Coordinates of C-alpha atoms and ligand atoms in Angstrom, one line a residue:
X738 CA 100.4 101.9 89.4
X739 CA 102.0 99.9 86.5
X740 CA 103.1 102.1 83.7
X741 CA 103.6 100.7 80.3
X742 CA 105.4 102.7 77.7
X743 CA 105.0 101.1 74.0
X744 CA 106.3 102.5 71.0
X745 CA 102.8 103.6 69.7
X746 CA 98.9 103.3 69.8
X747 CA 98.6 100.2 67.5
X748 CA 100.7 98.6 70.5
X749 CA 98.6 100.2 73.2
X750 CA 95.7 98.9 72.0
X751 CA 97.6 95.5 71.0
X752 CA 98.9 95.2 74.3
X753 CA 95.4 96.3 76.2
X754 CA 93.3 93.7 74.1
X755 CA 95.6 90.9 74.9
X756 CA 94.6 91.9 79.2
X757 CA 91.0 91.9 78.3
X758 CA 91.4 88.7 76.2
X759 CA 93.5 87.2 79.4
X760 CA 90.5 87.9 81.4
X761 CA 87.9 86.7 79.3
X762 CA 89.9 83.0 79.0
X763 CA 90.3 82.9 82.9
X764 CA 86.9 84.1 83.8
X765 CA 84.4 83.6 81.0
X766 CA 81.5 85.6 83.3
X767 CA 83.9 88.5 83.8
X768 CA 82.3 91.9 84.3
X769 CA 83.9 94.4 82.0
X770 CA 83.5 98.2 82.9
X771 CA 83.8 99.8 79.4
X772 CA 84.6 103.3 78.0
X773 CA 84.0 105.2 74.5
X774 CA 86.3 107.7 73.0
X775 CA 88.5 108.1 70.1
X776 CA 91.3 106.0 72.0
X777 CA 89.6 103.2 72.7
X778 CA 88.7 102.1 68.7
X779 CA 91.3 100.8 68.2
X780 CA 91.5 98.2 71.5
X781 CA 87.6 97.6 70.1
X782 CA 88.9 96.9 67.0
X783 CA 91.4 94.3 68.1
X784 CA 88.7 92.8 70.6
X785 CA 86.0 92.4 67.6
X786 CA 89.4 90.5 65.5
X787 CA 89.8 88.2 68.4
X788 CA 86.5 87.2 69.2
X789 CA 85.9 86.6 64.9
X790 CA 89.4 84.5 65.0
X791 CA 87.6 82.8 67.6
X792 CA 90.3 83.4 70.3
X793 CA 87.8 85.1 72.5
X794 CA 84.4 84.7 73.8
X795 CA 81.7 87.4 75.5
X796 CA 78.8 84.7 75.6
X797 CA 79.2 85.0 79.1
X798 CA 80.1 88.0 79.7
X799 CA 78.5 91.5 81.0
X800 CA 79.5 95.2 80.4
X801 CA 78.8 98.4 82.1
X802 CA 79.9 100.8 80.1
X803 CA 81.3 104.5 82.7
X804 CA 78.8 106.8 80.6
X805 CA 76.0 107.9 78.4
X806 CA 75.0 111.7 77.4
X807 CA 71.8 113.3 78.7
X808 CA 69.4 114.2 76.2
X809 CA 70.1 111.7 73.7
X810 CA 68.4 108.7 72.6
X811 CA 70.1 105.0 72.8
X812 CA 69.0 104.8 68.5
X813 CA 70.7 108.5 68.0
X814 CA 74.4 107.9 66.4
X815 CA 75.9 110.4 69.0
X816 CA 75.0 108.1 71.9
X817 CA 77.5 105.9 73.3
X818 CA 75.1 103.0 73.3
X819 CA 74.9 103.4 69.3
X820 CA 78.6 104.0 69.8
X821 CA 79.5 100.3 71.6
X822 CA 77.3 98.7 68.9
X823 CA 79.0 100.1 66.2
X824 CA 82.3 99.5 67.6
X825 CA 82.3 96.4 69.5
X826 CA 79.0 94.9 70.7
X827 CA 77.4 94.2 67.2
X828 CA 80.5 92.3 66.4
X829 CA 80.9 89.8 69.0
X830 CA 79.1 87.4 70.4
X831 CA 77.9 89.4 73.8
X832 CA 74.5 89.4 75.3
X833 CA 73.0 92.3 74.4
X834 CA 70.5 92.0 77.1
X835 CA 73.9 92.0 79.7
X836 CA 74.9 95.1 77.9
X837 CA 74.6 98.3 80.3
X838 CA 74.9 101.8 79.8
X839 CA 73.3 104.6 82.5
X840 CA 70.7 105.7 80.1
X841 CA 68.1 107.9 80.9
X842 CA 64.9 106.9 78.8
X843 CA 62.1 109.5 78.0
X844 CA 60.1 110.8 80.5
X845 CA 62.7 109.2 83.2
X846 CA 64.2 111.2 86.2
X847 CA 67.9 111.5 85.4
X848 CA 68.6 112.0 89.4
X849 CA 67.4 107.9 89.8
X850 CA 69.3 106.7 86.8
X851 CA 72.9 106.8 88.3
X852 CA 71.7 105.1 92.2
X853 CA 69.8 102.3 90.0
X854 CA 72.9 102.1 87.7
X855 CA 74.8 101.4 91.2
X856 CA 72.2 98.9 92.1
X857 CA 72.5 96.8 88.5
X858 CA 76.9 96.7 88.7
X859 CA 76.2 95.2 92.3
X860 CA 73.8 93.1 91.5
X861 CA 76.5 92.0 88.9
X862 CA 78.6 91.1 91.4
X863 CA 80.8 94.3 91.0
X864 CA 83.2 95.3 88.1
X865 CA 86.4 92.9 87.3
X866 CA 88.3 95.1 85.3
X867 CA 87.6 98.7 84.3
X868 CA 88.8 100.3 80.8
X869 CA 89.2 104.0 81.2
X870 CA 90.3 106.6 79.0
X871 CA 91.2 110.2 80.4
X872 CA 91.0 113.5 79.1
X873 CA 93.4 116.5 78.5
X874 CA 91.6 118.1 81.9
X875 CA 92.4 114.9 83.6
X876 CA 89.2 113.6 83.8
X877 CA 87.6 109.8 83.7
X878 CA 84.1 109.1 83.1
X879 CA 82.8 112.2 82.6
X880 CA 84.5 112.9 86.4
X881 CA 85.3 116.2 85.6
X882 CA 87.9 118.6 87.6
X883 CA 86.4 119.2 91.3
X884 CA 84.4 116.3 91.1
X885 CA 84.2 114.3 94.2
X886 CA 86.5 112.0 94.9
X887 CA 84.2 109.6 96.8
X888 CA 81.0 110.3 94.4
X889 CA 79.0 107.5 92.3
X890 CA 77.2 107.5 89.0
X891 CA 75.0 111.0 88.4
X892 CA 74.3 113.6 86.6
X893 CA 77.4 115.7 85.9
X894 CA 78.1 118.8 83.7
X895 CA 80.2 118.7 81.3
X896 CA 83.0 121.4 81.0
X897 CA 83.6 123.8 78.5
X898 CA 86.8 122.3 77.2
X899 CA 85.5 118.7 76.9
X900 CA 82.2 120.1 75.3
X901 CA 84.7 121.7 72.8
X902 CA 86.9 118.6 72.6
X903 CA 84.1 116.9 71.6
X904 CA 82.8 118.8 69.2
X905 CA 84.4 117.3 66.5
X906 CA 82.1 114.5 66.4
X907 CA 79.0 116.8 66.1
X908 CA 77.7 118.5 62.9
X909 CA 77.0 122.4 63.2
X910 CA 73.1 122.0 63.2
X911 CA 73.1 118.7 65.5
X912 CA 72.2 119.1 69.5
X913 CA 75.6 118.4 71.1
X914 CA 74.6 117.8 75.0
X915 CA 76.5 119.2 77.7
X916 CA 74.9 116.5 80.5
X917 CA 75.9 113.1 81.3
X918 CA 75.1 110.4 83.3
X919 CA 78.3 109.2 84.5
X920 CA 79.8 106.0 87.0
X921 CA 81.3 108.4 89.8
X922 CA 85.1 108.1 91.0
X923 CA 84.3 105.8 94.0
X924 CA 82.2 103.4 91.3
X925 CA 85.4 103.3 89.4
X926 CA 87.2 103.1 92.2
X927 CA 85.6 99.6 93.1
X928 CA 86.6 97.9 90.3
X929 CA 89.0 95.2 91.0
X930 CA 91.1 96.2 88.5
X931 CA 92.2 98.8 86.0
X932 CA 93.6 99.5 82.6
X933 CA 94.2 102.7 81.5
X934 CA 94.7 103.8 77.9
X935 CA 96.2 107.0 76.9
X936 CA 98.1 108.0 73.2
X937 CA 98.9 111.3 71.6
X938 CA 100.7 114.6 73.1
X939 CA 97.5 116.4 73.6
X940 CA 97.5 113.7 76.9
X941 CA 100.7 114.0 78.1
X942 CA 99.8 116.5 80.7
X943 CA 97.0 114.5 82.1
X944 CA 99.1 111.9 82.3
X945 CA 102.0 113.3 84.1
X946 CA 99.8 115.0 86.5
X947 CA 97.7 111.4 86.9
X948 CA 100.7 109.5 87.8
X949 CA 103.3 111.7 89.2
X950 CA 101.2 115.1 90.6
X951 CA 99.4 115.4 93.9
X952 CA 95.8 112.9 94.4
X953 CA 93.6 116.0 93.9
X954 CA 89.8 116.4 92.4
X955 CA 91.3 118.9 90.4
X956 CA 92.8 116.0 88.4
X957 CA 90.3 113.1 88.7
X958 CA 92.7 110.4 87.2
X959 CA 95.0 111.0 89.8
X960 CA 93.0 109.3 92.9
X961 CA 94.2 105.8 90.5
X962 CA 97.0 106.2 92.6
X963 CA 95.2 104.7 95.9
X964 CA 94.1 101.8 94.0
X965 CA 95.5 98.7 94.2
X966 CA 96.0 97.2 90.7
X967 CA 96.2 99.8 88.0
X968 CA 97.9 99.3 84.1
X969 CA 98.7 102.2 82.5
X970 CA 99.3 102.2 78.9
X971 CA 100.9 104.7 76.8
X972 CA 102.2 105.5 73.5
X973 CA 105.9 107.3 73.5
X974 CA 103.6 110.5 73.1
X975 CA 101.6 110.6 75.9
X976 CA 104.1 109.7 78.1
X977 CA 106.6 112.5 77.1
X978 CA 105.7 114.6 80.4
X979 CA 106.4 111.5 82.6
X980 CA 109.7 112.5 84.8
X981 CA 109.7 109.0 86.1
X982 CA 110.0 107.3 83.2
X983 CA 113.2 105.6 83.1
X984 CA 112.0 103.9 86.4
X985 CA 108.6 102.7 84.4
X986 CA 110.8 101.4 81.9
X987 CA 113.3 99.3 84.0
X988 CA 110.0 98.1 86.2
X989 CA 108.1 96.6 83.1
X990 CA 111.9 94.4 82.4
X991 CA 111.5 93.2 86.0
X992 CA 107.7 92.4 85.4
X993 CA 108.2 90.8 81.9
X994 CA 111.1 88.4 83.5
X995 CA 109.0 87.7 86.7
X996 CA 106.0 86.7 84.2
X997 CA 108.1 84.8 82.4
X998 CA 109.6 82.5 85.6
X999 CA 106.4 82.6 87.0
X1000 CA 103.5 83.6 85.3
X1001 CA 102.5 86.5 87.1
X1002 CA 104.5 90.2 87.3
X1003 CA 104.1 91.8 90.6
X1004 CA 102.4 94.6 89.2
X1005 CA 101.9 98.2 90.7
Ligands
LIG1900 C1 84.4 108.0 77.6 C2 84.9 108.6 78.7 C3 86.0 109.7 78.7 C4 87.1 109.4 77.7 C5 88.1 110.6 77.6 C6 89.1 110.4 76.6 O1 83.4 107.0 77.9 O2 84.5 108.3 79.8 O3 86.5 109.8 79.9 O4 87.7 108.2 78.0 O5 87.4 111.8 77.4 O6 88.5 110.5 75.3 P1 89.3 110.2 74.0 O7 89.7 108.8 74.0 O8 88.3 110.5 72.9 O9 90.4 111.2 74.0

């Protein structure tokens, strides 16, 4: 796991467009596995910037984006499809017919949504780089604690807490659902490569317990410590429960001169 600590979120998301913009100039086609969430506006906002500047393309890309609530339809505001086309797909030049989220339509059987979802990132050819956020229970996706480690994209409940942690974003008399479909932690697990974002204290916890505690379901995030090629960005914030960190630190120097000599860090 590469952990990068930067001084604050405008750099997190600075620093996380400029991997997905590295990505989209090597491999035009790429498959982008996307996530919504208060931390993530900011990296969309940097993304929509490029793409206007003209310094990045999505003509040719696709996007599967990790979840969509149960219950709620792609035109309401609350869903993450309205949320990806308010943030980022609107504003760039993407495909919207290469745009994917694991919606269930009206009268459709949530149970077939996620194996078909499965069937549509393979058919894609499988995800190149995953964006994940996580939340204060540790969760990603909508994996939440005691998940399965090896499960795919389903139906999952949503806890209490995140239910509350959302409910900021919902309006007293509005339906708030407490479904999702969601890409399970083996589907995440498949991308090729990962970049997770994290800012703000409320994280730190997560994060400590993602990248330094025991690989337990109890903390979804941590099973990114058997995958290969993880980036983990943080503000100063969320990495303040990191007991590692002066080791992060001094490893990102030896990545940044290796890139420089060679073009490439070593990574994780
Ligand atoms: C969103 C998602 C979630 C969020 C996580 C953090 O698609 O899958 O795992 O990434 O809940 O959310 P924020 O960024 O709002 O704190």
């Amino acid at each position: 796991m590469e952990i990068i600590i930067l001084k604050d979120a405008e750099k997190v998301a600075a620093t996380g467009a400029e991997l997905v913009a590295e990505l989209l100039r090597v491999s035009p086609a790429a498959v982008l596995g996307l996530a919504t969430g208060s931390t993530q506006l900011a990296l969309y906002r940097k993304l929509v910037e490029s793409c206007r500047a003209g310094a990045i393309s999505f003509k040719r890309a696709t996007a599967f984006n990790l979840d969509e609530y149960l219950g709620v339809t792609p035109d309401n505001p609350q869903s993450y499809r309205a949320y990806m086309r308010r943030e980022l797909f609107d504003h760039v030049d993407i495909d919207p017919g290469r745009t994917f989220l694991p919606e269930c339509g009206a009268g459709q059987n949530p149970v077939l949504v996620g194996p078909d979802y499965e069937k549509k990132i393979a058919a894609a050819g499988g995800i190149d780089l995953q964006v994940l956020g996580i939340g204060v229970n540790g969760h990603i996706g909508f994996n939440e604690p005691s998940s399965s480690l090896n499960s795919r994209t389903r139906v999952k409940t949503l806890t209490r807490q995140t239910v509350e942690d959302n409910s900021r974003l919902f309006s007293a008399e509005e339906f708030q659902p407490r479904l999702a479909v969601t890409m399970g932690i083996a589907t995440i697990m498949d991308a090729r490569r990962i970049l997770m974002l994290a800012t703000g204290a409320n994280k730190a916890d997560a994060v400590a317990r993602m990248a330094e505690g025991p690989v337990t379901a109890m903390c979804p995030a941590s099973i990114l410590q058997m995958h290969e090629r993880v980036t983990v960005l943080l503000d100063e914030a969320a990495a303040s429960g990191l007991e590692n960190r002066d080791y992060y630190d001094w490893t990102h120097q030896q990545n940044e001169s290796l890139k420089a000599r060679f073009g490439r860090s070593h990574d994780v």
